[in-house]
Coordinates of C-alpha atoms in Angstrom, one line a residue:
X273 CA 0.0 0.0 0.0
X274 CA 1.1 3.6 -0.4
X275 CA 1.5 6.0 2.5
X276 CA 2.0 9.1 0.4
X277 CA 1.5 12.2 2.6
X278 CA 0.7 10.1 5.8
X279 CA 2.4 11.4 8.9
X280 CA 3.7 9.8 12.1
X281 CA 4.0 11.7 15.2
X282 CA 6.5 10.3 17.7
X283 CA 5.7 10.8 21.4
X284 CA 8.9 10.6 23.6
X285 CA 11.3 12.6 25.7
X286 CA 14.4 14.0 23.9
X287 CA 18.1 14.2 24.9
X288 CA 19.3 12.3 27.8
X289 CA 16.7 11.4 30.4
X290 CA 16.8 9.5 33.7
X291 CA 14.7 6.7 34.7
X292 CA 14.0 7.6 38.4
X293 CA 13.1 4.0 39.4
X294 CA 16.4 2.4 38.5
X295 CA 18.6 5.5 38.1
X296 CA 19.6 4.7 34.5
X297 CA 20.3 7.4 32.0
X298 CA 19.2 7.0 28.4
X299 CA 20.0 8.9 25.3
X300 CA 16.5 8.9 23.8
X301 CA 17.8 10.9 20.8
X302 CA 19.7 7.7 19.9
X303 CA 16.4 5.7 20.1
X304 CA 14.7 8.1 17.7
X305 CA 17.6 8.6 15.3
X306 CA 18.6 4.9 15.1
X307 CA 15.5 2.9 15.7
X308 CA 12.3 4.9 15.0
X309 CA 12.9 7.6 12.4
X310 CA 14.5 5.4 9.6
X311 CA 11.9 2.8 9.9
X312 CA 9.0 5.1 9.8
X313 CA 10.5 6.9 6.7
X314 CA 11.1 3.5 5.0
X315 CA 7.4 3.0 5.2
X316 CA 6.7 6.1 3.2
X317 CA 5.6 8.2 6.2
X318 CA 6.7 11.6 7.3
X319 CA 8.2 11.1 10.8
X320 CA 8.2 14.1 13.2
X321 CA 9.0 14.4 17.0
X322 CA 7.7 17.6 18.9
X323 CA 11.1 19.0 19.1
X324 CA 11.4 18.9 15.4
X325 CA 8.3 21.2 14.7
X326 CA 9.1 24.7 13.7
X327 CA 7.2 26.7 16.3
X328 CA 4.8 29.4 15.6
X329 CA 2.1 30.2 18.2
X330 CA 1.3 27.9 21.1
X331 CA 3.5 24.7 21.3
X332 CA 0.5 23.0 23.1
X333 CA -1.8 23.7 20.1
X334 CA 0.6 22.0 17.7
X335 CA 1.1 19.1 20.0
X336 CA -2.6 18.4 20.4
X337 CA -3.1 18.9 16.7
X338 CA -0.5 16.1 16.0
X339 CA -2.1 13.9 18.4
X340 CA -5.4 14.4 16.8
X341 CA -4.5 14.3 13.2
X342 CA -1.4 12.0 12.9
X343 CA -2.2 9.0 10.8
X344 CA 0.1 7.0 13.2
X345 CA 1.5 7.7 16.7
X346 CA 4.5 6.0 18.2
X347 CA 4.8 6.5 21.9
X348 CA 8.2 5.6 23.4
X349 CA 7.8 5.3 27.2
X350 CA 11.3 4.7 28.1
X351 CA 12.2 6.4 31.5
X352 CA 8.4 6.9 32.0
X353 CA 8.7 10.4 30.8
X354 CA 5.5 12.2 32.2
X355 CA 4.8 14.1 29.1
X356 CA 4.9 11.0 26.9
X357 CA 2.6 8.9 29.3
X358 CA 0.1 11.9 29.2
X359 CA 0.2 12.4 25.5
X360 CA -0.4 8.7 24.9
X361 CA -3.5 8.9 27.0
X362 CA -4.7 11.8 25.0
X363 CA -4.1 9.9 21.8
X364 CA -5.9 6.9 23.1
X365 CA -8.8 9.0 24.1
X366 CA -8.9 10.6 20.6
X367 CA -8.3 7.6 18.2
X368 CA -9.4 4.0 18.5
X369 CA -6.4 2.8 16.5
X370 CA -3.1 3.5 14.7
X371 CA -1.2 4.0 18.0
X372 CA 1.6 1.6 19.0
X373 CA 3.8 1.7 22.1
X374 CA 7.5 0.8 22.6
X375 CA 10.2 1.2 25.4
X376 CA 13.5 0.1 26.4
X377 CA 13.2 -3.4 27.9
X378 CA 14.3 -2.5 31.5
X379 CA 11.4 -0.2 32.1
X380 CA 9.1 -1.1 35.0
X381 CA 5.7 -0.4 33.9
X382 CA 3.0 1.2 36.1
X383 CA -0.1 -1.2 36.8
X384 CA -2.3 0.6 34.3
X385 CA 0.1 0.0 31.3
X386 CA 0.4 -3.8 31.9
X387 CA -2.5 -4.5 29.7
X388 CA -1.1 -2.4 26.7
X389 CA 1.0 -4.2 24.0
X390 CA 4.5 -2.7 24.5
X391 CA 7.2 -3.6 22.1
X392 CA 10.7 -3.6 23.8
X393 CA 14.2 -2.9 22.7
X394 CA 17.5 -3.0 24.4
X395 CA 19.2 0.4 25.3
X396 CA 22.7 0.4 26.8
X397 CA 22.3 3.9 28.3
X398 CA 24.5 5.9 26.1
X399 CA 24.4 3.6 23.1
X400 CA 22.5 0.8 21.2
X401 CA 24.3 -2.3 19.8
X402 CA 24.2 -2.4 16.0
X403 CA 22.7 -6.0 16.2
X404 CA 19.9 -4.6 18.4
X405 CA 19.5 -1.8 15.9
X406 CA 19.0 -4.3 13.1
X407 CA 16.6 -6.5 15.2
X408 CA 14.4 -3.8 16.3
X409 CA 14.1 -2.0 13.1
X410 CA 12.7 -5.2 11.6
X411 CA 10.2 -5.7 14.4
X412 CA 9.0 -2.1 14.3
X413 CA 8.6 -2.1 10.6
X414 CA 6.4 -5.2 10.8
X415 CA 4.5 -3.7 13.5
X416 CA 3.9 -0.5 11.8
X417 CA 2.6 -2.2 8.7
X418 CA 0.2 -4.4 10.7
X419 CA -1.1 -1.2 12.3
X420 CA -1.7 0.6 9.2
X421 CA -3.2 -2.4 7.4
X422 CA -5.7 -3.5 10.2
X423 CA -8.3 -1.0 11.6
X424 CA -8.3 -2.8 14.9
X425 CA -8.6 -0.9 18.2
X426 CA -5.3 -0.5 20.0
X427 CA -6.6 2.1 22.4
X428 CA -7.7 0.4 25.9
X429 CA -10.4 3.3 25.9
X430 CA -12.2 1.8 23.0
X431 CA -11.2 -1.8 23.8
X432 CA -12.8 -1.9 27.3
X433 CA -15.6 0.6 26.6
X434 CA -16.6 -1.3 23.4
X435 CA -19.9 0.6 23.0
X436 CA -18.1 3.9 22.9
X437 CA -18.4 5.6 19.6
X438 CA -15.5 7.6 18.3
X439 CA -16.2 11.2 17.3
X440 CA -16.4 11.9 13.5
X441 CA -12.7 12.5 13.3
X442 CA -12.3 14.3 10.0
X443 CA -15.1 16.8 10.8
X444 CA -13.8 17.3 14.2
X445 CA -10.3 17.7 13.0
X446 CA -11.2 20.2 10.5
X447 CA -13.2 22.2 13.1
X448 CA -10.3 22.0 15.6
X449 CA -7.9 23.2 13.0
X450 CA -10.0 26.0 11.7
X451 CA -10.5 27.1 15.3
X452 CA -7.0 27.1 16.3
X453 CA -6.2 29.1 13.0
X454 CA -8.6 31.7 14.1
X455 CA -7.4 32.0 17.5
X456 CA -3.5 31.4 17.2
X457 CA -1.4 34.5 16.5
X458 CA 0.0 34.9 13.0
X459 CA 2.8 32.5 12.3
X460 CA 6.3 33.7 13.0
X461 CA 9.5 32.3 11.3
X462 CA 11.4 30.2 13.8
X463 CA 13.5 27.1 14.2
X464 CA 12.6 23.7 15.5
X465 CA 13.6 22.9 19.0
X466 CA 15.8 20.0 17.8
X467 CA 17.7 22.3 15.5
X468 CA 18.4 24.8 18.4
X469 CA 19.5 22.0 20.6
X470 CA 21.9 20.5 17.8
X471 CA 23.4 23.9 17.4
X472 CA 24.0 24.1 21.0
X473 CA 25.6 20.6 21.3
X474 CA 27.9 21.6 18.2
X475 CA 29.0 24.8 19.9
X476 CA 30.0 22.7 22.9
X477 CA 32.0 20.5 20.7
X478 CA 33.9 23.5 19.4
X479 CA 34.2 25.0 23.0
X480 CA 32.0 27.9 22.1
X481 CA 30.4 27.7 25.5
X482 CA 28.9 31.3 25.5
X483 CA 27.2 30.5 22.2
X484 CA 25.9 27.2 23.5
X485 CA 24.6 28.9 26.6
X486 CA 22.5 31.4 24.6
X487 CA 21.2 28.7 22.4
X488 CA 20.1 26.5 25.4
X489 CA 18.4 29.6 26.9
X490 CA 16.4 29.9 23.6
X491 CA 15.6 26.3 23.7
X492 CA 14.3 26.5 27.3
X493 CA 12.1 29.4 26.3
X494 CA 10.8 27.5 23.4
X495 CA 10.0 24.3 25.1
X496 CA 7.7 26.1 27.5
X497 CA 8.5 24.1 30.5
X498 CA 11.2 23.2 32.9
X499 CA 12.8 20.4 30.8
X500 CA 15.5 18.7 32.8
X501 CA 17.8 17.8 30.0
X502 CA 17.9 21.4 28.8
X503 CA 18.4 22.7 32.2
X504 CA 21.3 20.2 32.7
X505 CA 22.9 21.5 29.6
X506 CA 22.3 25.1 30.3
X507 CA 23.8 24.8 33.8
X508 CA 26.8 23.1 32.2
X509 CA 27.4 25.7 29.6
X510 CA 26.8 28.5 32.0
X511 CA 29.7 27.8 34.1
X512 CA 31.8 26.9 31.3
X513 CA 31.3 30.2 29.7
X514 CA 32.4 31.8 32.9
X515 CA 30.4 35.0 32.3
X516 CA 31.0 37.6 33.6
X517 CA 33.5 35.5 35.8
X518 CA 33.6 31.9 37.0
X519 CA 32.3 32.5 40.5
X520 CA 29.4 34.3 39.2
X521 CA 28.5 31.8 36.6
X522 CA 29.0 29.0 39.1
X523 CA 26.2 30.6 41.3
X524 CA 24.0 31.2 38.2
X525 CA 24.5 27.5 37.3
X526 CA 23.6 26.3 40.8
X527 CA 20.5 28.6 40.7
X528 CA 19.3 26.7 37.6
X529 CA 19.8 23.3 39.2
X530 CA 17.9 24.4 42.2
X531 CA 15.0 25.2 39.9
X532 CA 14.6 21.5 39.3
X533 CA 14.3 20.4 42.9
X534 CA 17.9 19.9 43.7
X535 CA 17.2 19.5 47.3
X536 CA 14.9 16.4 47.0
X537 CA 15.4 15.0 43.6
X538 CA 16.8 11.4 43.2
X539 CA 17.9 12.4 39.5
X540 CA 21.6 11.4 39.5
X541 CA 22.4 13.7 36.8
X542 CA 21.2 16.7 38.7
X543 CA 22.9 16.0 41.9
X544 CA 26.1 15.0 40.0
X545 CA 26.0 18.4 38.2
X546 CA 25.5 20.1 41.6
X547 CA 28.5 18.2 43.0
X548 CA 30.7 19.6 40.3
X549 CA 29.4 23.1 40.6
X550 CA 30.1 22.9 44.4
X551 CA 33.4 21.6 44.2
X552 CA 34.5 24.4 41.9
X553 CA 33.1 26.9 44.3
X554 CA 35.2 25.4 47.0
X555 CA 38.2 25.4 44.6
X556 CA 37.5 29.2 44.0
X557 CA 37.7 29.9 47.8
X558 CA 34.0 30.3 48.3
X559 CA 33.8 28.5 51.5
X560 CA 34.1 25.0 53.0
X561 CA 30.3 24.6 53.2
X562 CA 30.4 24.0 49.4
X563 CA 32.9 21.3 49.9
X564 CA 30.4 19.5 52.3
X565 CA 27.6 19.9 49.9
X566 CA 29.7 18.5 47.1
X567 CA 30.5 15.4 49.0
X568 CA 27.0 14.9 49.7
X569 CA 25.9 15.3 46.0
X570 CA 28.5 13.1 44.8
X571 CA 27.7 10.6 47.3
X572 CA 24.1 10.5 46.3
X573 CA 24.9 10.2 42.6
X574 CA 27.8 7.5 43.1
X575 CA 25.4 5.3 45.3
X576 CA 22.5 5.6 42.8
X577 CA 24.6 4.8 39.7
X578 CA 27.8 3.0 41.0
X579 CA 29.8 4.6 38.2
X580 CA 33.4 5.7 37.7
X581 CA 32.8 9.5 37.2
X582 CA 31.0 10.0 40.5
X583 CA 33.5 7.8 42.3
X584 CA 36.4 9.6 41.1
X585 CA 35.1 13.0 42.1
X586 CA 33.9 11.7 45.5
X587 CA 37.3 10.4 46.3
X588 CA 39.0 13.8 45.4
X589 CA 36.4 15.7 47.5
X590 CA 37.2 13.4 50.4
X591 CA 40.9 14.2 50.1
X592 CA 39.8 17.9 49.9
X593 CA 38.0 17.4 53.1
X594 CA 41.1 15.9 54.9
X595 CA 43.1 18.9 54.1
X596 CA 40.3 21.6 54.9
X597 CA 39.5 23.6 57.8
X598 CA 36.5 21.4 58.5
X599 CA 38.7 18.9 60.3
X600 CA 41.2 19.5 63.1
X601 CA 42.3 16.1 64.1
X602 CA 44.4 13.4 62.4
X603 CA 42.0 10.8 63.3
X604 CA 39.3 12.5 61.2
X605 CA 41.7 13.0 58.3
X606 CA 42.6 9.3 58.4
X607 CA 38.9 8.5 58.2
X608 CA 38.5 10.7 55.1
X609 CA 41.6 9.0 53.3
X610 CA 40.4 5.5 54.2
X611 CA 37.0 6.2 52.6
X612 CA 38.8 7.7 49.6
X613 CA 41.1 4.7 49.3
X614 CA 38.1 2.4 49.4
X615 CA 36.4 4.3 46.6
X616 CA 39.5 4.1 44.5
X617 CA 39.5 0.3 45.1
X618 CA 35.9 0.2 43.9
X619 CA 36.7 2.3 40.8
X620 CA 39.3 -0.3 39.8
X621 CA 36.6 -2.9 39.8
X622 CA 34.3 -0.6 37.9
X623 CA 37.0 0.0 35.3
X624 CA 37.4 -3.7 34.7
X625 CA 33.8 -4.2 34.4
X626 CA 33.3 -1.3 32.0
X627 CA 36.2 -2.3 29.9
X628 CA 34.8 -5.8 29.3
X629 CA 31.5 -4.3 28.3
X630 CA 32.7 -1.6 26.1
X631 CA 35.2 -4.1 24.3
X632 CA 32.4 -6.5 23.7
X633 CA 30.1 -3.8 22.4
X634 CA 32.8 -2.5 20.0
X635 CA 33.6 -5.9 18.6
X636 CA 29.9 -6.5 17.9
X637 CA 29.7 -3.2 16.2
X638 CA 32.7 -3.7 13.8
X639 CA 30.3 -4.1 10.7
X640 CA 28.9 -0.7 11.2
X641 CA 32.2 0.9 12.3
X642 CA 33.9 -0.2 9.1
X643 CA 31.2 0.6 6.7
X644 CA 32.5 4.0 5.8
X645 CA 29.5 5.9 7.0
X646 CA 29.4 9.0 9.4
X647 CA 27.3 6.8 11.8
X648 CA 30.1 4.3 11.8
X649 CA 32.8 7.1 12.4
X650 CA 30.8 8.5 15.2
X651 CA 30.5 5.3 16.9
X652 CA 34.3 4.6 16.8
X653 CA 34.7 8.1 18.3
X654 CA 32.3 7.1 21.1
X655 CA 34.2 3.9 21.8
X656 CA 37.4 5.7 21.7
X657 CA 36.3 8.2 24.2
X658 CA 34.9 5.6 26.6
X659 CA 38.0 3.5 26.5
X660 CA 40.3 6.6 27.1
X661 CA 38.1 7.6 30.4
X662 CA 38.3 4.0 31.6
X663 CA 42.0 4.1 31.4
X664 CA 42.6 7.4 33.0
X665 CA 40.1 6.8 35.7
X666 CA 42.0 3.6 36.3
X667 CA 45.2 5.6 36.3
X668 CA 43.9 8.1 38.8
X669 CA 42.8 5.4 41.2
X670 CA 46.1 3.7 41.1
X671 CA 47.8 7.2 41.7
X672 CA 45.6 7.8 44.8
X673 CA 46.4 4.3 46.1
X674 CA 50.1 5.0 45.6
X675 CA 50.6 2.2 43.1
X676 CA 52.6 4.3 40.6
X677 CA 53.8 1.4 38.4
X678 CA 50.3 0.5 37.6
X679 CA 49.6 4.3 37.2
X680 CA 52.3 4.6 34.6
X681 CA 51.1 1.5 32.8
X682 CA 47.5 2.9 32.5
X683 CA 48.9 6.3 31.2
X684 CA 50.8 4.5 28.6
X685 CA 47.8 2.5 27.5
X686 CA 45.6 5.5 27.3
X687 CA 48.2 7.2 25.0
X688 CA 47.3 4.4 22.4
X689 CA 43.7 5.4 22.2
X690 CA 42.7 8.6 20.1
X691 CA 41.6 11.2 22.3
X692 CA 40.8 15.0 22.3
X693 CA 43.3 17.4 23.8
X694 CA 40.9 18.7 26.3
X695 CA 40.3 15.0 27.6
X696 CA 44.1 15.0 28.5
X697 CA 43.9 18.5 30.0
X698 CA 41.1 17.6 32.1
X699 CA 42.8 14.4 33.4
X700 CA 46.2 16.2 34.0
X701 CA 44.5 19.0 36.0
X702 CA 42.6 16.5 38.2
X703 CA 45.9 14.6 38.9
X704 CA 47.6 17.9 39.8
X705 CA 45.0 18.7 42.3
X706 CA 45.1 15.2 43.8
X707 CA 48.8 15.3 44.0
X708 CA 48.9 18.6 45.7
X709 CA 46.5 17.6 48.5
X710 CA 47.8 14.1 49.1
X711 CA 51.2 15.7 49.6
X712 CA 49.7 17.4 52.7
X713 CA 48.2 14.4 54.3
X714 CA 49.8 11.3 52.6
X715 CA 52.0 10.7 55.5
X716 CA 49.2 9.9 57.8
X717 CA 48.5 6.7 55.8
X718 CA 50.2 3.3 56.3
X719 CA 52.1 2.8 54.3
X720 CA 53.0 6.5 53.7
X721 CA 51.7 8.0 50.4
X722 CA 54.7 9.8 48.8
X723 CA 54.4 11.8 45.5
X724 CA 56.3 10.4 42.6
X725 CA 57.1 13.9 41.4

């Protein structure tokens, strides 16, 4: 059958979102770009997500219009994004069929979703295996064709209330469009939210943080809500831009994070970002209270995610604590150092775990990596970055533990991986801070920690 001029509206979050139940972070843009959009377009349908719509007038009007008019709606409920769940409910109320639901396979569904057919795919958090991409594309393509060919109810509203008569859709659509056209302001030339965000991410890649900050500010205004992903990126680019100076930008960044319930959230990305801001405020001489807060934030995110990034920074802040004005007894300093050492030991375990996982994923994706496409090149760059960070995280842990032979070996291994200069600069700066602080209190350990430089 031909689907010329038919349209699919994709309901899902965008950017990196956190599943608050299990703490996992998922790059939903990769789900859309790799799994959904290519399949929909291969079926001859136009595929659009809310952030791809060029905005003129109210974003809500356009969203409801898509939910009402779209020939097909695909709802990805990964991370149980509240907006996506709500919009799925609206679609189910409006249309008895041509709606299908997908999600990553580790999602824990609320009770009311258990009776809905949900097609699962495997998401690794920051990547999706090439084999899984191929598998799910085939599954989704078959399901889309079935949904378009068979006019059977997929909405639980019309399934369980089987005597319910749907509205005269076409007439109602035309009335709704006509009414919104009369009440909406004249269209203005604008950019799709997705394009603004991509421009901002590109600016980050080229270290144009001031430009990226202003783009994310525009994206936040355009989204019409406190989108957590956009605020995370805006907070990051705000302090990296350091305007009018670093300290002022750090306080501005902190205020942004506080606007998304920093005090009570269990979102690891929010508390991890706050840990970084608070650590920098302490390093800028803004007071020891920022160090205490930083430790608490890094602890929360480290225990939620059990990952290397938060562990590495938690260990450094504990060493800071041992050398700070917050402690005045050697016994307390030793306690901080013991906790830091345990964290470094755990990081070594995490490095081994992550190296095995990333190596297996890279091996499985060799066909895509070597096919000469931009997608394959980006995937190889991703694996290089992951392997580099694993090796330098391992090196930093060995450095803190005083095993300098293993530290040197890890450094040499990291130099065999392609990396960006800023990655080396970041690592070198971190090691310099750690070395300076351990020189002050390393003698309290048994055996003594003595700097190799």
